[in-house]
Coordinates of N, CA and C in Angstrom, one line a residue:
M1 N -14.8 71.5 47.7 CA -14.3 71.5 46.3 C -13.7 70.2 45.9
N2 N -14.3 69.6 44.9 CA -13.8 68.3 44.4 C -12.6 68.5 43.5
E3 N -11.6 67.7 43.6 CA -10.4 67.8 42.8 C -10.5 66.9 41.6
I4 N -10.4 67.5 40.4 CA -10.5 66.8 39.2 C -9.1 66.2 38.9
I5 N -9.0 64.8 38.8 CA -7.8 64.2 38.5 C -7.9 63.4 37.2
N6 N -6.8 63.0 36.7 CA -6.8 62.2 35.4 C -5.9 61.0 35.6
I7 N -6.5 59.8 35.4 CA -5.9 58.5 35.6 C -5.9 57.8 34.3
Q8 N -4.7 57.6 33.7 CA -4.5 56.9 32.5 C -5.4 57.4 31.4
G9 N -5.6 58.8 31.3 CA -6.4 59.4 30.2 C -7.8 59.4 30.5
I10 N -8.2 58.9 31.7 CA -9.7 59.0 32.1 C -9.9 60.0 33.2
E11 N -10.8 61.0 32.9 CA -11.1 62.0 33.9 C -11.8 61.4 35.1
C12 N -11.4 61.8 36.3 CA -12.1 61.3 37.5 C -12.2 62.5 38.4
Y13 N -13.0 62.4 39.4 CA -13.0 63.4 40.5 C -12.9 62.7 41.8
E14 N -12.2 63.4 42.7 CA -12.0 62.8 44.1 C -13.0 63.4 45.0
K15 N -13.7 62.6 45.8 CA -14.7 63.0 46.8 C -14.6 62.1 48.0
D16 N -14.5 62.7 49.1 CA -14.4 62.0 50.4 C -13.3 60.9 50.4
G17 N -12.2 61.3 49.7 CA -11.1 60.4 49.7 C -11.2 59.2 48.7
T18 N -12.3 59.2 47.9 CA -12.4 58.2 46.9 C -12.5 58.7 45.5
A19 N -11.9 58.1 44.6 CA -11.9 58.6 43.2 C -13.1 58.0 42.5
Y20 N -13.8 58.9 41.8 CA -15.0 58.4 41.0 C -14.8 58.8 39.6
L21 N -15.2 57.9 38.7 CA -15.1 58.2 37.3 C -16.2 59.2 36.9
K22 N -15.9 60.1 36.0 CA -17.0 61.0 35.5 C -17.8 60.2 34.5
L23 N -19.1 60.0 34.8 CA -20.0 59.2 34.0 C -20.0 59.7 32.6
D24 N -20.0 61.0 32.4 CA -20.1 61.6 31.0 C -18.8 61.2 30.2
T25 N -17.7 61.1 30.9 CA -16.5 60.7 30.2 C -16.5 59.2 29.9
V26 N -17.0 58.4 30.8 CA -17.0 56.9 30.5 C -18.0 56.6 29.4
A27 N -19.1 57.4 29.3 CA -20.1 57.1 28.4 C -19.7 57.3 26.9
R28 N -18.6 58.0 26.7 CA -18.2 58.3 25.4 C -17.5 57.1 24.7

């Protein structure tokens, strides 16, 4: 299960110990 986190108002998800930006959020 990936943990959804929020960094400075940007939604990200954590996978394998690395935080990735959600592409759908960045595209907006």
